[in-house]
mmCIF file of C-alpha atoms and ligand atoms in Angstrom:
data_model
loop_
_atom_site.group_PDB
_atom_site.id
_atom_site.type_symbol
_atom_site.label_atom_id
_atom_site.label_comp_id
_atom_site.label_asym_id
_atom_site.label_seq_id
_atom_site.Cartn_x
_atom_site.Cartn_y
_atom_site.Cartn_z
ATOM 1 C CA MET I 26 10.855 131.711 46.489
ATOM 2 C CA ALA I 27 10.046 128.069 45.769
ATOM 3 C CA ALA I 28 6.664 128.113 47.519
ATOM 4 C CA ASP I 29 5.817 131.297 45.571
ATOM 5 C CA SER I 30 5.925 129.355 42.319
ATOM 6 C CA LEU I 31 2.792 127.571 43.553
ATOM 7 C CA VAL I 32 0.833 130.778 44.084
ATOM 8 C CA VAL I 33 -1.306 131.517 41.032
ATOM 9 C CA ALA I 34 -3.348 134.612 40.258
ATOM 10 C CA GLN I 35 -6.853 134.244 38.830
ATOM 11 C CA GLY I 36 -9.432 137.002 38.473
ATOM 12 C CA GLY I 37 -7.643 139.382 40.823
ATOM 13 C CA ARG I 38 -7.188 136.791 43.596
ATOM 14 C CA SER I 39 -4.288 134.549 44.415
ATOM 15 C CA TYR I 40 -4.485 130.848 45.201
ATOM 16 C CA VAL I 41 -2.114 128.155 46.368
ATOM 17 C CA ASN I 42 -2.042 125.613 43.557
ATOM 18 C CA PHE I 43 -2.691 122.023 44.647
ATOM 19 C CA ALA I 44 -3.445 120.801 41.127
ATOM 20 C CA SER I 45 -0.086 120.886 39.371
ATOM 21 C CA ASN I 46 1.807 117.786 38.281
ATOM 22 C CA ASP I 47 5.101 119.631 38.781
ATOM 23 C CA TYR I 48 5.762 117.348 41.772
ATOM 24 C CA LEU I 49 9.481 118.092 42.003
ATOM 25 C CA GLY I 50 9.409 121.842 41.429
ATOM 26 C CA LEU I 51 11.443 121.555 38.228
ATOM 27 C CA ARG I 52 9.179 123.548 35.890
ATOM 28 C CA MET I 53 10.699 126.826 37.119
ATOM 29 C CA HIS I 54 14.087 125.516 38.265
ATOM 30 C CA PRO I 55 16.892 127.931 37.267
ATOM 31 C CA GLU I 56 19.109 125.172 35.804
ATOM 32 C CA VAL I 57 16.208 123.852 33.723
ATOM 33 C CA LEU I 58 15.298 127.308 32.433
ATOM 34 C CA ALA I 59 18.925 128.121 31.595
ATOM 35 C CA ALA I 60 19.363 124.856 29.690
ATOM 36 C CA ALA I 61 16.224 125.516 27.644
ATOM 37 C CA GLN I 62 17.338 129.031 26.827
ATOM 38 C CA GLU I 63 20.812 128.009 25.780
ATOM 39 C CA ALA I 64 19.537 125.157 23.598
ATOM 40 C CA THR I 65 17.139 127.489 21.809
ATOM 41 C CA LEU I 66 19.896 129.960 20.994
ATOM 42 C CA ARG I 67 22.217 127.191 19.872
ATOM 43 C CA TYR I 68 19.890 124.831 17.996
ATOM 44 C CA GLY I 69 16.811 126.919 17.159
ATOM 45 C CA ALA I 70 13.213 127.210 18.279
ATOM 46 C CA GLY I 71 12.071 123.986 16.641
ATOM 47 C CA ALA I 72 13.507 120.682 15.481
ATOM 48 C CA GLY I 73 12.644 121.543 11.886
ATOM 49 C CA ALA I 74 11.664 118.018 10.810
ATOM 50 C CA SER I 75 10.785 114.530 11.934
ATOM 51 C CA ARG I 76 13.638 112.850 13.794
ATOM 52 C CA LEU I 77 14.037 110.353 10.969
ATOM 53 C CA VAL I 78 14.670 113.177 8.497
ATOM 54 C CA THR I 79 16.803 115.972 9.963
ATOM 55 C CA GLY I 80 15.109 116.657 13.292
ATOM 56 C CA ASN I 81 17.367 114.458 15.415
ATOM 57 C CA HIS I 82 19.440 117.182 17.098
ATOM 58 C CA PRO I 83 22.367 116.205 19.382
ATOM 59 C CA LEU I 84 20.400 116.581 22.600
ATOM 60 C CA TYR I 85 18.397 113.404 22.051
ATOM 61 C CA ALA I 86 21.175 110.884 22.664
ATOM 62 C CA PRO I 87 22.162 112.128 26.157
ATOM 63 C CA LEU I 88 18.473 112.491 27.103
ATOM 64 C CA GLU I 89 17.636 108.951 26.009
ATOM 65 C CA ASP I 90 20.768 107.490 27.607
ATOM 66 C CA THR I 91 19.961 109.213 30.900
ATOM 67 C CA LEU I 92 16.341 108.008 30.878
ATOM 68 C CA ALA I 93 17.388 104.418 30.183
ATOM 69 C CA ALA I 94 20.095 104.497 32.863
ATOM 70 C CA MET I 95 17.743 105.940 35.486
ATOM 71 C CA LYS I 96 15.330 103.045 35.050
ATOM 72 C CA GLY I 97 17.895 100.341 34.362
ATOM 73 C CA ALA I 98 16.468 99.766 30.883
ATOM 74 C CA GLU I 99 18.510 98.821 27.833
ATOM 75 C CA ALA I 100 17.249 101.659 25.662
ATOM 76 C CA ALA I 101 14.915 104.652 25.532
ATOM 77 C CA LEU I 102 13.101 106.548 22.792
ATOM 78 C CA VAL I 103 11.727 110.072 23.197
ATOM 79 C CA PHE I 104 8.444 111.029 21.514
ATOM 80 C CA GLY I 105 6.601 114.333 21.201
ATOM 81 C CA SER I 106 4.464 113.734 24.303
ATOM 82 C CA GLY I 107 3.250 111.037 26.651
ATOM 83 C CA TYR I 108 0.056 110.816 24.625
ATOM 84 C CA LEU I 109 1.953 110.264 21.384
ATOM 85 C CA THR I 110 4.179 107.696 23.095
ATOM 86 C CA ASN I 111 1.364 105.443 24.274
ATOM 87 C CA LEU I 112 -0.470 105.822 20.985
ATOM 88 C CA GLY I 113 2.635 105.035 18.938
ATOM 89 C CA VAL I 114 3.924 102.130 21.040
ATOM 90 C CA ILE I 115 0.605 100.297 21.274
ATOM 91 C CA THR I 116 -0.332 100.700 17.616
ATOM 92 C CA ALA I 117 3.163 99.597 16.527
ATOM 93 C CA LEU I 118 3.089 96.410 18.594
ATOM 94 C CA MET I 119 -0.511 95.302 18.381
ATOM 95 C CA GLY I 120 -2.936 94.621 15.550
ATOM 96 C CA SER I 121 -5.948 92.586 14.561
ATOM 97 C CA GLY I 122 -5.670 89.028 15.821
ATOM 98 C CA ASP I 123 -3.964 90.275 19.022
ATOM 99 C CA ALA I 124 -5.438 91.108 22.436
ATOM 100 C CA ILE I 125 -4.775 93.958 24.865
ATOM 101 C CA PHE I 126 -5.630 93.420 28.539
ATOM 102 C CA ALA I 127 -6.012 96.878 30.094
ATOM 103 C CA ASP I 128 -6.830 98.026 33.617
ATOM 104 C CA LYS I 129 -10.255 99.684 33.777
ATOM 105 C CA LEU I 130 -8.732 103.007 34.869
ATOM 106 C CA VAL I 131 -5.860 103.418 32.410
ATOM 107 C CA HIS I 132 -5.329 106.849 30.868
ATOM 108 C CA ALA I 133 -7.335 107.869 27.804
ATOM 109 C CA CYS I 134 -4.284 107.782 25.518
ATOM 110 C CA ILE I 135 -3.653 104.107 26.314
ATOM 111 C CA LEU I 136 -7.229 103.293 25.376
ATOM 112 C CA ASP I 137 -7.032 105.407 22.244
ATOM 113 C CA GLY I 138 -3.906 103.508 21.210
ATOM 114 C CA ALA I 139 -5.545 100.176 22.013
ATOM 115 C CA GLN I 140 -8.629 101.003 19.980
ATOM 116 C CA LEU I 141 -6.639 102.377 17.052
ATOM 117 C CA SER I 142 -4.445 99.265 16.960
ATOM 118 C CA GLY I 143 -7.331 97.035 15.850
ATOM 119 C CA ALA I 144 -6.554 94.467 18.563
ATOM 120 C CA LYS I 145 -9.271 93.016 20.780
ATOM 121 C CA VAL I 146 -9.437 95.165 23.945
ATOM 122 C CA LEU I 147 -10.318 93.449 27.231
ATOM 123 C CA ARG I 148 -10.619 95.513 30.413
ATOM 124 C CA PHE I 149 -9.934 94.084 33.852
ATOM 125 C CA ARG I 150 -11.367 95.607 37.035
ATOM 126 C CA HIS I 151 -9.027 98.168 38.568
ATOM 127 C CA ASN I 152 -5.965 96.441 40.079
ATOM 128 C CA ASP I 153 -7.894 93.133 40.141
ATOM 129 C CA VAL I 154 -5.297 90.539 39.141
ATOM 130 C CA GLY I 155 -7.813 87.741 39.650
ATOM 131 C CA HIS I 156 -10.007 89.268 36.975
ATOM 132 C CA LEU I 157 -6.969 89.822 34.751
ATOM 133 C CA GLU I 158 -6.001 86.172 35.065
ATOM 134 C CA ALA I 159 -9.553 85.041 34.281
ATOM 135 C CA LEU I 160 -9.470 87.123 31.095
ATOM 136 C CA LEU I 161 -6.044 85.721 30.152
ATOM 137 C CA LYS I 162 -7.325 82.185 30.732
ATOM 138 C CA GLY I 163 -10.380 82.833 28.620
ATOM 139 C CA HIS I 164 -8.755 84.631 25.678
ATOM 140 C CA ARG I 165 -4.984 84.153 25.525
ATOM 141 C CA HIS I 166 -5.143 80.877 23.556
ATOM 142 C CA SER I 167 -7.266 82.373 20.786
ATOM 143 C CA VAL I 168 -5.048 85.362 19.921
ATOM 144 C CA ARG I 169 -1.567 85.791 18.461
ATOM 145 C CA ASN I 170 0.186 88.444 20.598
ATOM 146 C CA ALA I 171 -0.998 89.640 23.996
ATOM 147 C CA LEU I 172 -0.209 92.845 25.905
ATOM 148 C CA ILE I 173 -1.098 93.608 29.531
ATOM 149 C CA VAL I 174 -1.149 97.347 30.140
ATOM 150 C CA THR I 175 -1.557 99.360 33.327
ATOM 151 C CA GLU I 176 -0.241 102.456 35.102
ATOM 152 C CA HIS I 177 2.408 102.368 37.814
ATOM 153 C CA VAL I 178 0.812 105.116 39.935
ATOM 154 C CA PHE I 179 -2.743 105.837 38.764
ATOM 155 C CA SER I 180 -3.182 109.423 37.699
ATOM 156 C CA MET I 181 -6.531 110.171 39.333
ATOM 157 C CA ASP I 182 -6.443 107.775 42.308
ATOM 158 C CA GLY I 183 -2.778 107.848 43.299
ATOM 159 C CA ASP I 184 -2.751 104.121 44.052
ATOM 160 C CA VAL I 185 -0.181 101.694 42.620
ATOM 161 C CA ALA I 186 -0.657 98.679 40.378
ATOM 162 C CA PRO I 187 0.353 95.185 41.613
ATOM 163 C CA LEU I 188 3.232 95.114 39.136
ATOM 164 C CA GLU I 189 4.985 92.037 40.550
ATOM 165 C CA ILE I 190 1.920 89.873 40.007
ATOM 166 C CA ILE I 191 1.306 91.431 36.600
ATOM 167 C CA ALA I 192 4.908 90.630 35.585
ATOM 168 C CA GLU I 193 4.385 87.046 36.699
ATOM 169 C CA LEU I 194 1.108 86.720 34.794
ATOM 170 C CA GLY I 195 2.839 88.134 31.733
ATOM 171 C CA GLN I 196 5.412 85.358 31.930
ATOM 172 C CA ARG I 197 2.903 82.636 32.647
ATOM 173 C CA TYR I 198 0.579 83.613 29.803
ATOM 174 C CA ASP I 199 3.228 84.746 27.331
ATOM 175 C CA ALA I 200 2.019 88.343 27.265
ATOM 176 C CA TRP I 201 4.081 91.526 27.045
ATOM 177 C CA THR I 202 3.742 93.771 30.090
ATOM 178 C CA MET I 203 3.597 97.551 29.902
ATOM 179 C CA ALA I 204 3.177 100.227 32.562
ATOM 180 C CA ASP I 205 2.760 103.967 32.184
ATOM 181 C CA ASP I 206 4.928 105.668 34.821
ATOM 182 C CA ALA I 207 3.661 109.234 34.299
ATOM 183 C CA HIS I 208 2.980 109.762 38.022
ATOM 184 C CA GLY I 209 5.568 107.519 39.669
ATOM 185 C CA PHE I 210 8.684 108.720 37.862
ATOM 186 C CA GLY I 211 10.889 110.743 40.222
ATOM 187 C CA LEU I 212 8.740 109.814 43.232
ATOM 188 C CA ILE I 213 8.749 106.072 43.753
ATOM 189 C CA ASP I 214 10.718 103.303 42.103
ATOM 190 C CA PRO I 215 8.748 100.423 40.632
ATOM 191 C CA PRO I 216 9.276 97.082 42.405
ATOM 192 C CA VAL I 217 9.907 95.064 39.263
ATOM 193 C CA MET I 218 10.716 95.512 35.565
ATOM 194 C CA MET I 219 8.045 95.558 32.888
ATOM 195 C CA ASP I 220 8.821 94.717 29.260
ATOM 196 C CA ILE I 221 7.796 98.254 28.350
ATOM 197 C CA TRP I 222 7.660 101.480 30.353
ATOM 198 C CA THR I 223 6.144 104.647 29.036
ATOM 199 C CA GLY I 224 6.110 108.044 30.671
ATOM 200 C CA THR I 225 6.063 111.767 30.225
ATOM 201 C CA LEU I 226 8.534 114.594 30.659
ATOM 202 C CA SER I 227 5.649 116.988 31.401
ATOM 203 C CA LYS I 228 4.933 116.044 35.014
ATOM 204 C CA ALA I 229 7.748 115.440 37.533
ATOM 205 C CA ALA I 230 10.301 116.514 34.914
ATOM 206 C CA GLY I 231 8.454 119.834 34.557
ATOM 207 C CA GLY I 232 8.740 120.283 30.765
ATOM 208 C CA TYR I 233 7.308 118.494 27.758
ATOM 209 C CA GLY I 234 7.849 115.252 25.854
ATOM 210 C CA GLY I 235 7.217 111.523 26.257
ATOM 211 C CA TYR I 236 9.389 108.427 26.394
ATOM 212 C CA VAL I 237 9.366 104.665 26.140
ATOM 213 C CA LEU I 238 11.915 102.362 27.789
ATOM 214 C CA GLY I 239 12.606 98.751 26.977
ATOM 215 C CA SER I 240 14.983 96.453 25.158
ATOM 216 C CA ARG I 241 17.250 97.691 22.352
ATOM 217 C CA ALA I 242 15.261 95.493 19.973
ATOM 218 C CA LEU I 243 11.989 97.104 21.036
ATOM 219 C CA VAL I 244 13.345 100.623 20.571
ATOM 220 C CA ASP I 245 14.888 99.758 17.175
ATOM 221 C CA TYR I 246 11.553 98.338 16.079
ATOM 222 C CA LEU I 247 9.597 101.396 17.273
ATOM 223 C CA ILE I 248 11.901 103.828 15.438
ATOM 224 C CA ASN I 249 10.718 102.367 12.168
ATOM 225 C CA SER I 250 7.142 101.475 13.028
ATOM 226 C CA ALA I 251 5.613 103.852 15.589
ATOM 227 C CA ARG I 252 3.648 106.231 13.395
ATOM 228 C CA SER I 253 3.376 108.998 15.998
ATOM 229 C CA PHE I 254 7.197 108.946 16.128
ATOM 230 C CA ILE I 255 7.802 108.772 12.385
ATOM 231 C CA PHE I 256 5.206 111.253 11.167
ATOM 232 C CA SER I 257 5.572 113.994 13.754
ATOM 233 C CA THR I 258 8.227 116.671 14.213
ATOM 234 C CA GLY I 259 10.842 116.026 16.907
ATOM 235 C CA LEU I 260 10.722 117.852 20.219
ATOM 236 C CA PRO I 261 12.027 121.424 20.192
ATOM 237 C CA PRO I 262 15.669 121.550 21.377
ATOM 238 C CA ALA I 263 14.578 123.612 24.393
ATOM 239 C CA SER I 264 12.302 120.790 25.593
ATOM 240 C CA CYS I 265 15.063 118.194 25.207
ATOM 241 C CA ALA I 266 17.582 120.337 27.060
ATOM 242 C CA ALA I 267 15.090 121.238 29.792
ATOM 243 C CA ALA I 268 14.278 117.561 30.322
ATOM 244 C CA LEU I 269 17.929 116.586 30.477
ATOM 245 C CA ALA I 270 18.671 119.319 33.023
ATOM 246 C CA ALA I 271 15.594 118.291 35.037
ATOM 247 C CA LEU I 272 16.748 114.659 35.118
ATOM 248 C CA GLN I 273 20.142 115.770 36.373
ATOM 249 C CA VAL I 274 18.584 117.740 39.236
ATOM 250 C CA MET I 275 16.293 114.783 39.976
ATOM 251 C CA GLN I 276 19.236 112.415 40.291
ATOM 252 C CA ARG I 277 21.324 114.827 42.323
ATOM 253 C CA GLU I 278 18.482 115.719 44.711
ATOM 254 C CA PRO I 279 16.364 112.613 45.300
ATOM 255 C CA GLU I 280 14.964 114.282 48.423
ATOM 256 C CA ARG I 281 12.650 116.321 46.162
ATOM 257 C CA GLY I 282 10.508 113.239 45.621
ATOM 258 C CA SER I 283 10.568 112.264 49.294
ATOM 259 C CA ILE I 284 9.444 115.741 50.369
ATOM 260 C CA ALA I 285 6.470 115.766 47.948
ATOM 261 C CA LEU I 286 5.503 112.314 49.186
ATOM 262 C CA MET I 287 5.885 113.344 52.830
ATOM 263 C CA LEU I 288 3.615 116.388 52.353
ATOM 264 C CA ALA I 289 0.947 114.213 50.694
ATOM 265 C CA GLN I 290 1.184 111.767 53.597
ATOM 266 C CA ARG I 291 0.985 114.598 56.132
ATOM 267 C CA LEU I 292 -2.367 115.714 54.723
ATOM 268 C CA ALA I 293 -3.747 112.183 54.391
ATOM 269 C CA LEU I 294 -2.797 111.345 57.980
ATOM 270 C CA ALA I 295 -4.313 114.573 59.322
ATOM 271 C CA LEU I 296 -7.606 113.941 57.514
ATOM 272 C CA GLY I 297 -7.808 110.201 58.098
ATOM 273 C CA LEU I 298 -7.431 109.351 54.404
ATOM 274 C CA PRO I 299 -5.560 106.257 53.114
ATOM 275 C CA ASN I 300 -1.776 106.668 53.118
ATOM 276 C CA PRO I 301 -0.767 107.770 49.591
ATOM 277 C CA ALA I 302 1.912 105.890 47.636
ATOM 278 C CA ALA I 303 2.897 108.938 45.599
ATOM 279 C CA ALA I 304 2.139 112.673 45.557
ATOM 280 C CA ILE I 305 -1.568 112.365 44.684
ATOM 281 C CA VAL I 306 -4.409 112.281 47.234
ATOM 282 C CA PRO I 307 -7.959 111.830 45.941
ATOM 283 C CA LEU I 308 -10.873 113.109 47.983
ATOM 284 C CA MET I 309 -13.994 111.355 46.755
ATOM 285 C CA ALA I 310 -17.099 113.504 46.411
ATOM 286 C CA GLY I 311 -19.443 111.296 44.362
ATOM 287 C CA SER I 312 -21.504 113.524 42.112
ATOM 288 C CA ALA I 313 -19.977 116.157 39.867
ATOM 289 C CA GLU I 314 -22.004 118.826 41.715
ATOM 290 C CA ALA I 315 -20.650 117.748 45.101
ATOM 291 C CA ALA I 316 -17.072 117.843 43.789
ATOM 292 C CA VAL I 317 -17.567 121.323 42.355
ATOM 293 C CA ALA I 318 -19.049 122.532 45.652
ATOM 294 C CA VAL I 319 -15.985 121.378 47.618
ATOM 295 C CA SER I 320 -13.682 122.871 44.995
ATOM 296 C CA ASP I 321 -15.537 126.227 45.219
ATOM 297 C CA ALA I 322 -15.399 126.198 49.008
ATOM 298 C CA LEU I 323 -11.636 125.595 48.929
ATOM 299 C CA ALA I 324 -11.203 128.340 46.340
ATOM 300 C CA ALA I 325 -12.983 130.737 48.673
ATOM 301 C CA GLN I 326 -10.244 129.965 51.203
ATOM 302 C CA GLY I 327 -7.444 130.489 48.684
ATOM 303 C CA PHE I 328 -6.748 126.929 47.475
ATOM 304 C CA LEU I 329 -6.845 125.904 43.825
ATOM 305 C CA VAL I 330 -8.104 122.305 43.584
ATOM 306 C CA PRO I 331 -10.321 121.812 40.519
ATOM 307 C CA ALA I 332 -13.009 119.116 40.601
ATOM 308 C CA ILE I 333 -12.246 116.049 38.472
ATOM 309 C CA ARG I 334 -15.419 114.825 36.761
ATOM 310 C CA PRO I 335 -16.475 112.366 34.040
ATOM 311 C CA PRO I 336 -15.238 111.563 31.442
ATOM 312 C CA THR I 337 -11.840 111.875 33.173
ATOM 313 C CA VAL I 338 -13.129 109.548 35.925
ATOM 314 C CA PRO I 339 -16.064 107.075 35.919
ATOM 315 C CA PRO I 340 -19.559 108.504 36.681
ATOM 316 C CA GLY I 341 -20.300 108.717 40.404
ATOM 317 C CA THR I 342 -16.617 109.017 41.338
ATOM 318 C CA SER I 343 -16.129 112.754 40.899
ATOM 319 C CA ARG I 344 -13.451 113.946 43.233
ATOM 320 C CA LEU I 345 -10.875 116.485 44.210
ATOM 321 C CA ARG I 346 -7.436 115.469 43.184
ATOM 322 C CA LEU I 347 -4.803 116.999 45.428
ATOM 323 C CA ALA I 348 -1.310 117.014 43.956
ATOM 324 C CA PHE I 349 1.711 117.847 46.085
ATOM 325 C CA SER I 350 5.053 119.387 45.201
ATOM 326 C CA CYS I 351 8.306 119.481 47.144
ATOM 327 C CA ASP I 352 7.956 123.264 46.824
ATOM 328 C CA HIS I 353 4.765 123.452 48.873
ATOM 329 C CA SER I 354 5.595 124.835 52.288
ATOM 330 C CA ALA I 355 4.456 123.044 55.427
ATOM 331 C CA GLU I 356 2.344 126.155 56.164
ATOM 332 C CA GLN I 357 0.579 125.888 52.798
ATOM 333 C CA VAL I 358 -0.227 122.226 53.410
ATOM 334 C CA ASP I 359 -1.362 122.905 56.973
ATOM 335 C CA GLY I 360 -3.600 125.689 55.659
ATOM 336 C CA LEU I 361 -5.225 123.250 53.261
ATOM 337 C CA ILE I 362 -5.603 120.662 56.037
ATOM 338 C CA ALA I 363 -7.373 123.236 58.245
ATOM 339 C CA ALA I 364 -9.695 124.300 55.416
ATOM 340 C CA MET I 365 -10.566 120.703 54.572
ATOM 341 C CA ALA I 366 -10.973 119.586 58.187
ATOM 342 C CA GLU I 367 -13.608 122.263 58.598
ATOM 343 C CA MET I 368 -15.477 120.962 55.565
ATOM 344 C CA LEU I 369 -15.284 117.299 56.463
ATOM 345 C CA VAL I 370 -16.953 117.653 59.899
HETATM 346 C C1 LIG X 425 -0.506 112.971 31.551
HETATM 347 C C2 LIG X 425 -0.521 111.557 31.199
HETATM 348 C C3 LIG X 425 -0.192 111.133 29.920
HETATM 349 C C4 LIG X 425 0.042 112.097 28.795
HETATM 350 O O1 LIG X 425 1.268 112.723 28.884
HETATM 351 P P1 LIG X 425 1.506 114.071 28.046
HETATM 352 O O2 LIG X 425 2.977 114.190 27.980
HETATM 353 O O3 LIG X 425 0.836 115.159 28.828
HETATM 354 O O4 LIG X 425 0.883 113.868 26.702
HETATM 355 C C5 LIG X 425 -0.127 109.785 29.685
HETATM 356 N N1 LIG X 425 -0.399 108.879 30.642
HETATM 357 C C6 LIG X 425 -0.749 109.258 31.885
HETATM 358 C C7 LIG X 425 -1.038 108.215 32.897
HETATM 359 C C8 LIG X 425 -0.830 110.599 32.198
HETATM 360 O O5 LIG X 425 -1.203 110.974 33.413
#
């Protein structure tokens, strides 16, 4: 039954989906669906207002407490989505006269937030802490507040940021550190704390919503200053309840994350690709046309793996992005390995 949830029908054919971020199989989990249903009947289809007005239904507190406890943070705040979280957090904290040091490959919503904030935006080469330090040396003294921002597990590459060194640089240069954990949450624990974590409830948690974790003071400040929190309606009760139920399953069954990771590693090992840190394996194709050709060839064999092209990734790095779920069967993964092995020779 579980592996069936990854079979999708398109144009009269069925495909095994290797492009979903539902890494832990929680999007269709019976407990998650039941919680969403019950919350809708009890609290309504929508929140009805911004959380600061009357939209703060009783499901928020347990959801935020659970998120904070899972990551060992003091406090959590749930936003409408991961996009709204990054936008709201960055624009609330940073402004003109400040500087944001961002990894070259951070998600679009981090960049949008950085640009909207009015702060100076400096990009360091992907995971290059030497370059980051050079930028801090060159610019930190001339700005008021500084923020270093990266992703824990990078969404399109699946590699991890050197968070320990980034935390140390943050201390040394008096800069806040922030990491987006959209693709690590539920799969691998970060090695060190950041001042600020953001993430989404739409990937491993299988539903919808975004969150930020940090100190109580940070969260209290954001409640009254993050514009995408203040001026947007709260999450529907169903999304809150679904997320809470998903987090409970996640905590009770940590093996879900290990299985997704193991399947990703099984494919990488079989094809001689670098060992993945999380449930994402990129297969570089180069040009957009080459990526589409591989994607089409896999589709012909029954595997759904869309090509990822610019502007999602830099020009010349078009790729297939394989995403694994604990609900993929070993047979499904072995089928994909066989199809890809044929293409790679
Ligand atoms: C998907 C994603 C987001 C956006 O999350 P949504 O909840 O879908 O808005 C933010 N950051 C990263 C790294 C992501 O991959």
